[in-house]
Amino acid sequence: IEVSVTRDYGRTADDKAKLLITKLLFATLSVVALVFVALGRREAVIVGAAVVLTLAATLFASWAWGFTLNRVSLFALIFSIGILVDDAIVVVENIHRRMVLDRKPLREVIPEAVDEVGGPTILATFTVIAALLPMAFVTGLMGPYMSPIPINASMGMLISLAVAFTITPWLANRLMPQHQGHGAHG
């Protein structure tokens, strides 16, 4: 008996999944690099940590929801990386801005800064979810195949919002400089 493997779908699927994971890492590093250039090293670390936590929690929630880690679910995360990181960037940027402008300790600035952008951040997040989620209910041949995209993106948005309002301010308190006053952090 002679066996000849003409196509190995498992190997090609594995290669494509690894390529998507590489692209996800590249997208995450690109966002962190942009924040580093715009705001600074510590702020970039905070946003990077928020993105990693959001992605990890989203993958766990996706698994708990019953989705497998495949090309479609990975594409959903790559597709939504920009909106997943947006909440943390808005919070960190406003903490950074208030820290430079206010003459208060960082512990006082953080709640005010988060509260200042809280409403618009929540509204923006739920607006994106409202735009994406109806795609999960598409029927026909493509409906079940494509449903991980809006579901994963929407779960990621909710998790991103939770991380932005809990972990991000905590990390900002731990990692950002504690001095106060004008020009405290340029």
Steps between C-alpha positions, in 0.01 A plus 500: 500500500631839406353818650550836339380814678381745238346756731535549871222740604606480864847627417378783276239602758769499770729712281222750432406519869865566591515773235189664647647482852815668364285773345313542829831547682617744233177701530532509879865609486414766243237647731739496796772667289257771393401569860870503594568771240189702587491476880810329636651177625288446809176575321600254225560230762157566651325482163701190405400326821136598446508359146659172609249460785211585270612253234558224755162556665330518159658172392386340826147639459497379140602152613236508775241606240590187303710644219825335402822686435492503122569738216163672527524567875861616464398726211229646725763595758732651239205682345400645836845574648460869421170525683612269782790728587302821459344499848835458677662769284222749575530440875882510507514808279256688721686399817822617334338830394349568841826409672685763295233769547385454861689578816373195683644163601454222246260315733262796479547555128422141394134480616426844356667415169321165467167657594554774243523255209280225647169593340630555146714184521202289606283654229764444231548138608130418494459679166764277342341192658159608367650530153684165510271266690215476245743324265496205742140429401563462127348177376585278208826336413732775622311592818633233736845517342536877544322537837825487703603835351222719646469290816874501577532868413202590721627289791842657455348849510319428827813350653706793371262742670526311829881491479513871411297596807664263750847374405614804300450755783663260746800456270517876446515550875779242527709594197456871427717752684347620824609863482254776453473841341543655160743324274537208739519258213598626157 
